[in-house]
């Protein structure tokens, strides 16, 4: 099968209110490097990813260019664009810069532990089904609560997954879905897969991610991330660039 162009859209426009710091979570240091560095480095080193579009908060473009992209030689970053008011606006800003062909890997810049194995699994899946997300089965029993915080439903645990990123799509499919979203009054979406599900009716495949593929959201996540980085450095799975 012919290799199609694959673009990684790395989302780094979040404000990170739950972290409780003045510095946005994607710029906080993890073993001496910005959180954002780690996922960019994985996409930079991947044989599957051809191009990176970095989406930043308003006014952060030059900081990201100088202090992350140029400093750590992330040469696949072809453009740095400004995000929008909400995440879906930011994704749409990125998608509008892309041609309709190939595949797009949409990834949260605050998830530093994406790896090449996840990228490969997602690439294989998207070629067959056009839309996929990485995720892992939940370990705990999940309860659905009503408005009074009483248990309304207990879904079967074997069918409940934690969805992560990257979320990977045929570029034309996800662009069309987002175009419809932007014209719709229905904007209560929480991830890119939900946009595709609601706006196109296209099914989305779940492929295996990793329990280590956490999103850095709270100070506790940052502490956990430090442990993961130390373990991966010790095993040779991460090589920190100077």
Tab-separated table of C-alpha atoms in Angstrom:
chain	number	residue	atom	x	y	z
A	1	UNK	CA	0.000	0.000	0.000
A	2	UNK	CA	1.313	3.413	-1.001
A	3	UNK	CA	2.474	5.604	1.880
A	4	UNK	CA	0.085	8.547	2.259
A	5	UNK	CA	1.151	11.857	3.730
A	6	UNK	CA	0.641	11.955	7.502
A	7	UNK	CA	0.444	15.230	9.400
A	8	UNK	CA	0.526	15.495	13.175
A	9	UNK	CA	-1.536	18.369	14.568
A	10	UNK	CA	-0.198	18.984	18.072
A	11	UNK	CA	-2.556	20.990	20.246
A	12	UNK	CA	-0.762	23.339	22.650
A	13	UNK	CA	-3.316	26.113	23.063
A	14	UNK	CA	-4.846	24.971	26.357
A	15	UNK	CA	-4.888	27.231	29.387
A	16	UNK	CA	-4.510	24.451	31.965
A	17	UNK	CA	-6.589	26.002	34.770
A	18	UNK	CA	-6.590	22.794	36.835
A	19	UNK	CA	-2.805	22.849	37.115
A	20	UNK	CA	-2.992	25.971	39.279
A	21	UNK	CA	0.183	27.538	37.854
A	22	UNK	CA	0.897	30.735	35.953
A	23	UNK	CA	2.840	28.747	33.362
A	24	UNK	CA	0.599	26.777	30.996
A	25	UNK	CA	0.839	23.022	31.550
A	26	UNK	CA	2.355	22.267	28.147
A	27	UNK	CA	5.318	24.534	28.975
A	28	UNK	CA	5.979	23.213	32.474
A	29	UNK	CA	9.268	21.370	32.847
A	30	UNK	CA	9.357	17.583	32.969
A	31	UNK	CA	12.866	16.359	33.779
A	32	UNK	CA	14.222	19.677	32.560
A	33	UNK	CA	12.307	19.819	29.259
A	34	UNK	CA	8.899	21.365	28.467
A	35	UNK	CA	6.039	18.867	28.519
A	36	UNK	CA	5.325	19.806	24.895
A	37	UNK	CA	8.834	18.785	23.817
A	38	UNK	CA	8.271	15.079	24.389
A	39	UNK	CA	5.377	14.499	21.994
A	40	UNK	CA	6.961	16.741	19.353
A	41	UNK	CA	10.165	14.690	19.596
A	42	UNK	CA	8.261	11.424	19.086
A	43	UNK	CA	6.529	12.766	15.961
A	44	UNK	CA	9.838	14.212	14.744
A	45	UNK	CA	11.496	10.800	15.027
A	46	UNK	CA	8.596	8.806	13.564
A	47	UNK	CA	8.991	7.338	10.082
A	48	UNK	CA	5.228	7.625	9.619
A	49	UNK	CA	4.814	11.341	10.356
A	50	UNK	CA	5.849	13.641	7.501
A	51	UNK	CA	4.798	17.015	8.818
A	52	UNK	CA	3.850	18.710	12.104
A	53	UNK	CA	1.402	21.574	12.582
A	54	UNK	CA	1.768	23.110	16.039
A	55	UNK	CA	-1.248	24.975	17.439
A	56	UNK	CA	-0.473	27.435	20.238
A	57	UNK	CA	-2.280	29.950	22.372
A	58	UNK	CA	-2.521	33.531	21.183
A	59	UNK	CA	0.839	35.265	21.594
A	60	UNK	CA	2.785	32.050	22.169
A	61	UNK	CA	3.871	31.504	18.590
A	62	UNK	CA	7.353	33.034	18.838
A	63	UNK	CA	8.026	31.441	22.222
A	64	UNK	CA	7.237	28.003	20.812
A	65	UNK	CA	9.278	28.645	17.695
A	66	UNK	CA	12.379	29.862	19.518
A	67	UNK	CA	12.300	27.985	22.823
A	68	UNK	CA	10.955	24.622	21.670
A	69	UNK	CA	10.941	24.060	17.894
A	70	UNK	CA	14.295	25.709	17.099
A	71	UNK	CA	15.988	24.963	20.413
A	72	UNK	CA	15.284	21.224	20.205
A	73	UNK	CA	15.523	21.013	16.392
A	74	UNK	CA	11.986	19.806	15.702
A	75	UNK	CA	12.443	20.232	11.950
A	76	UNK	CA	9.159	18.639	10.858
A	77	UNK	CA	7.198	21.597	12.263
A	78	UNK	CA	6.205	23.360	9.058
A	79	UNK	CA	3.868	25.895	10.633
A	80	UNK	CA	2.859	27.289	14.000
A	81	UNK	CA	-0.656	28.664	14.085
A	82	UNK	CA	-2.780	30.400	16.670
A	83	UNK	CA	-5.609	28.486	18.305
A	84	UNK	CA	-9.118	29.701	18.911
A	85	UNK	CA	-11.401	30.328	21.843
A	86	UNK	CA	-12.309	26.660	22.298
A	87	UNK	CA	-10.432	23.494	21.402
A	88	UNK	CA	-12.642	22.744	18.414
A	89	UNK	CA	-11.882	26.217	17.030
A	90	UNK	CA	-8.168	25.454	17.381
A	91	UNK	CA	-8.465	22.131	15.573
A	92	UNK	CA	-10.465	23.767	12.801
A	93	UNK	CA	-7.801	26.473	12.401
A	94	UNK	CA	-5.243	23.708	11.839
A	95	UNK	CA	-7.386	21.628	9.496
A	96	UNK	CA	-8.055	24.612	7.269
A	97	UNK	CA	-4.320	24.807	6.464
A	98	UNK	CA	-4.263	21.208	5.178
A	99	UNK	CA	-4.994	19.585	1.837
A	100	UNK	CA	-7.761	16.989	1.746
A	101	UNK	CA	-5.493	14.022	0.998
A	102	UNK	CA	-3.638	11.808	3.465
A	103	UNK	CA	-4.157	11.329	7.190
A	104	UNK	CA	-4.067	13.615	10.210
A	105	UNK	CA	-2.977	12.640	13.722
A	106	UNK	CA	-4.550	15.069	16.224
A	107	UNK	CA	-2.687	14.975	19.522
A	108	UNK	CA	-2.787	16.826	22.842
A	109	UNK	CA	0.544	18.515	23.512
A	110	UNK	CA	-0.001	17.799	27.209
A	111	UNK	CA	0.285	14.035	26.534
A	112	UNK	CA	4.062	13.577	26.520
A	113	UNK	CA	4.117	9.763	26.461
A	114	UNK	CA	2.792	8.962	23.002
A	115	UNK	CA	5.193	6.505	21.368
A	116	UNK	CA	6.025	5.058	17.967
A	117	UNK	CA	4.119	1.835	18.652
A	118	UNK	CA	0.873	3.784	19.149
A	119	UNK	CA	1.501	5.757	15.974
A	120	UNK	CA	2.089	2.556	14.014
A	121	UNK	CA	-1.065	0.876	15.353
A	122	UNK	CA	-3.142	3.950	14.589
A	123	UNK	CA	-1.701	4.291	11.094
A	124	UNK	CA	-2.462	0.664	10.295
A	125	UNK	CA	-6.026	1.053	11.577
A	126	UNK	CA	-6.830	4.327	9.837
A	127	UNK	CA	-5.816	2.874	6.466
A	128	UNK	CA	-8.493	0.225	6.915
A	129	UNK	CA	-11.315	2.174	8.543
A	130	UNK	CA	-10.680	5.894	7.970
A	131	UNK	CA	-11.027	6.932	11.620
A	132	UNK	CA	-9.495	5.643	14.844
A	133	UNK	CA	-8.533	6.694	18.351
A	134	UNK	CA	-6.085	5.246	20.839
A	135	UNK	CA	-7.379	4.266	24.247
A	136	UNK	CA	-7.285	1.709	27.033
A	137	UNK	CA	-9.940	-0.297	28.902
A	138	UNK	CA	-10.870	1.241	32.242
A	139	UNK	CA	-9.604	-0.531	35.349
A	140	UNK	CA	-12.296	0.703	37.719
A	141	UNK	CA	-16.050	0.214	37.770
A	142	UNK	CA	-17.753	3.238	36.218
A	143	UNK	CA	-21.023	4.696	37.530
A	144	UNK	CA	-23.317	7.033	35.598
A	145	UNK	CA	-24.814	9.577	37.997
A	146	UNK	CA	-28.107	11.438	37.784
A	147	UNK	CA	-28.558	15.145	38.537
A	148	UNK	CA	-28.632	14.397	42.286
A	149	UNK	CA	-25.404	12.375	42.166
A	150	UNK	CA	-27.241	9.122	42.699
A	151	UNK	CA	-26.202	6.098	40.670
A	152	UNK	CA	-28.358	5.939	37.559
A	153	UNK	CA	-26.498	3.253	35.637
A	154	UNK	CA	-23.497	0.945	35.861
A	155	UNK	CA	-22.154	0.208	32.374
A	156	UNK	CA	-20.448	-3.095	31.719
A	157	UNK	CA	-16.796	-2.432	32.478
A	158	UNK	CA	-15.489	-4.552	29.604
A	159	UNK	CA	-17.099	-2.099	27.154
A	160	UNK	CA	-15.800	1.133	28.738
A	161	UNK	CA	-12.554	2.649	27.449
A	162	UNK	CA	-10.488	5.685	28.387
A	163	UNK	CA	-9.928	7.551	25.146
A	164	UNK	CA	-6.581	9.211	24.556
A	165	UNK	CA	-4.774	10.881	21.682
A	166	UNK	CA	-3.630	10.746	18.955
A	167	UNK	CA	-6.957	10.537	17.193
A	168	UNK	CA	-6.363	9.741	13.550
A	169	UNK	CA	-8.533	10.339	10.495
A	170	UNK	CA	-8.594	10.572	6.754
A	171	UNK	CA	-7.996	14.280	6.365
A	172	UNK	CA	-10.944	14.803	4.034
A	173	UNK	CA	-13.292	13.023	6.466
A	174	UNK	CA	-12.382	15.048	9.541
A	175	UNK	CA	-12.260	18.339	7.624
A	176	UNK	CA	-15.773	17.802	6.308
A	177	UNK	CA	-17.016	16.846	9.779
A	178	UNK	CA	-15.484	19.967	11.342
A	179	UNK	CA	-16.859	22.163	8.558
A	180	UNK	CA	-20.332	20.865	9.382
A	181	UNK	CA	-19.721	21.424	13.092
A	182	UNK	CA	-18.755	25.043	12.520
A	183	UNK	CA	-22.028	25.595	10.668
A	184	UNK	CA	-24.091	23.787	13.297
A	185	UNK	CA	-25.628	24.995	16.531
A	186	UNK	CA	-24.640	21.676	18.109
A	187	UNK	CA	-21.133	22.271	19.490
A	188	UNK	CA	-21.162	20.169	22.688
A	189	UNK	CA	-18.246	17.952	21.635
A	190	UNK	CA	-15.410	16.717	23.814
A	191	UNK	CA	-13.008	15.187	21.315
A	192	UNK	CA	-12.322	14.915	17.603
A	193	UNK	CA	-13.818	11.447	17.305
A	194	UNK	CA	-17.111	12.802	18.631
A	195	UNK	CA	-17.117	15.422	15.868
A	196	UNK	CA	-16.680	12.707	13.242
A	197	UNK	CA	-19.285	10.474	14.900
A	198	UNK	CA	-21.917	13.214	15.161
A	199	UNK	CA	-21.295	15.137	11.962
A	200	UNK	CA	-20.561	12.329	9.529
A	201	UNK	CA	-21.977	9.176	11.125
A	202	UNK	CA	-18.675	7.455	10.359
A	203	UNK	CA	-17.657	4.738	12.814
A	204	UNK	CA	-14.431	5.182	14.797
A	205	UNK	CA	-12.143	2.279	15.658
A	206	UNK	CA	-10.429	2.065	19.076
A	207	UNK	CA	-6.833	0.852	19.032
A	208	UNK	CA	-4.574	0.139	21.974
A	209	UNK	CA	-2.805	3.082	23.573
A	210	UNK	CA	-1.017	2.846	26.911
A	211	UNK	CA	-1.843	3.404	30.552
A	212	UNK	CA	1.255	5.622	30.606
A	213	UNK	CA	-0.191	7.860	27.884
A	214	UNK	CA	-1.500	10.274	30.499
A	215	UNK	CA	-2.531	13.881	30.035
A	216	UNK	CA	-0.682	16.316	32.276
A	217	UNK	CA	-3.594	18.147	33.884
A	218	UNK	CA	-2.889	18.387	37.639
A	219	UNK	CA	0.261	18.644	39.797
A	220	UNK	CA	-0.133	14.948	40.601
A	221	UNK	CA	0.074	14.136	36.884
A	222	UNK	CA	3.344	16.059	36.670
A	223	UNK	CA	4.783	13.991	39.530
A	224	UNK	CA	3.680	10.782	37.818
A	225	UNK	CA	5.188	12.017	34.567
A	226	UNK	CA	8.565	12.512	36.255
A	227	UNK	CA	8.538	8.861	37.296
A	228	UNK	CA	7.659	7.744	33.760
A	229	UNK	CA	10.438	9.845	32.213
A	230	UNK	CA	13.030	8.514	34.660
A	231	UNK	CA	11.954	4.944	33.910
A	232	UNK	CA	12.082	5.478	30.153
A	233	UNK	CA	15.489	7.183	30.318
A	234	UNK	CA	16.799	4.264	32.363
A	235	UNK	CA	15.494	1.752	29.821
A	236	UNK	CA	16.775	3.740	26.846
A	237	UNK	CA	13.272	4.342	25.462
A	238	UNK	CA	13.706	8.123	25.764
A	239	UNK	CA	16.831	10.019	24.780
A	240	UNK	CA	16.744	13.603	25.974
A	241	UNK	CA	18.113	16.102	23.442
A	242	UNK	CA	20.215	18.974	24.722
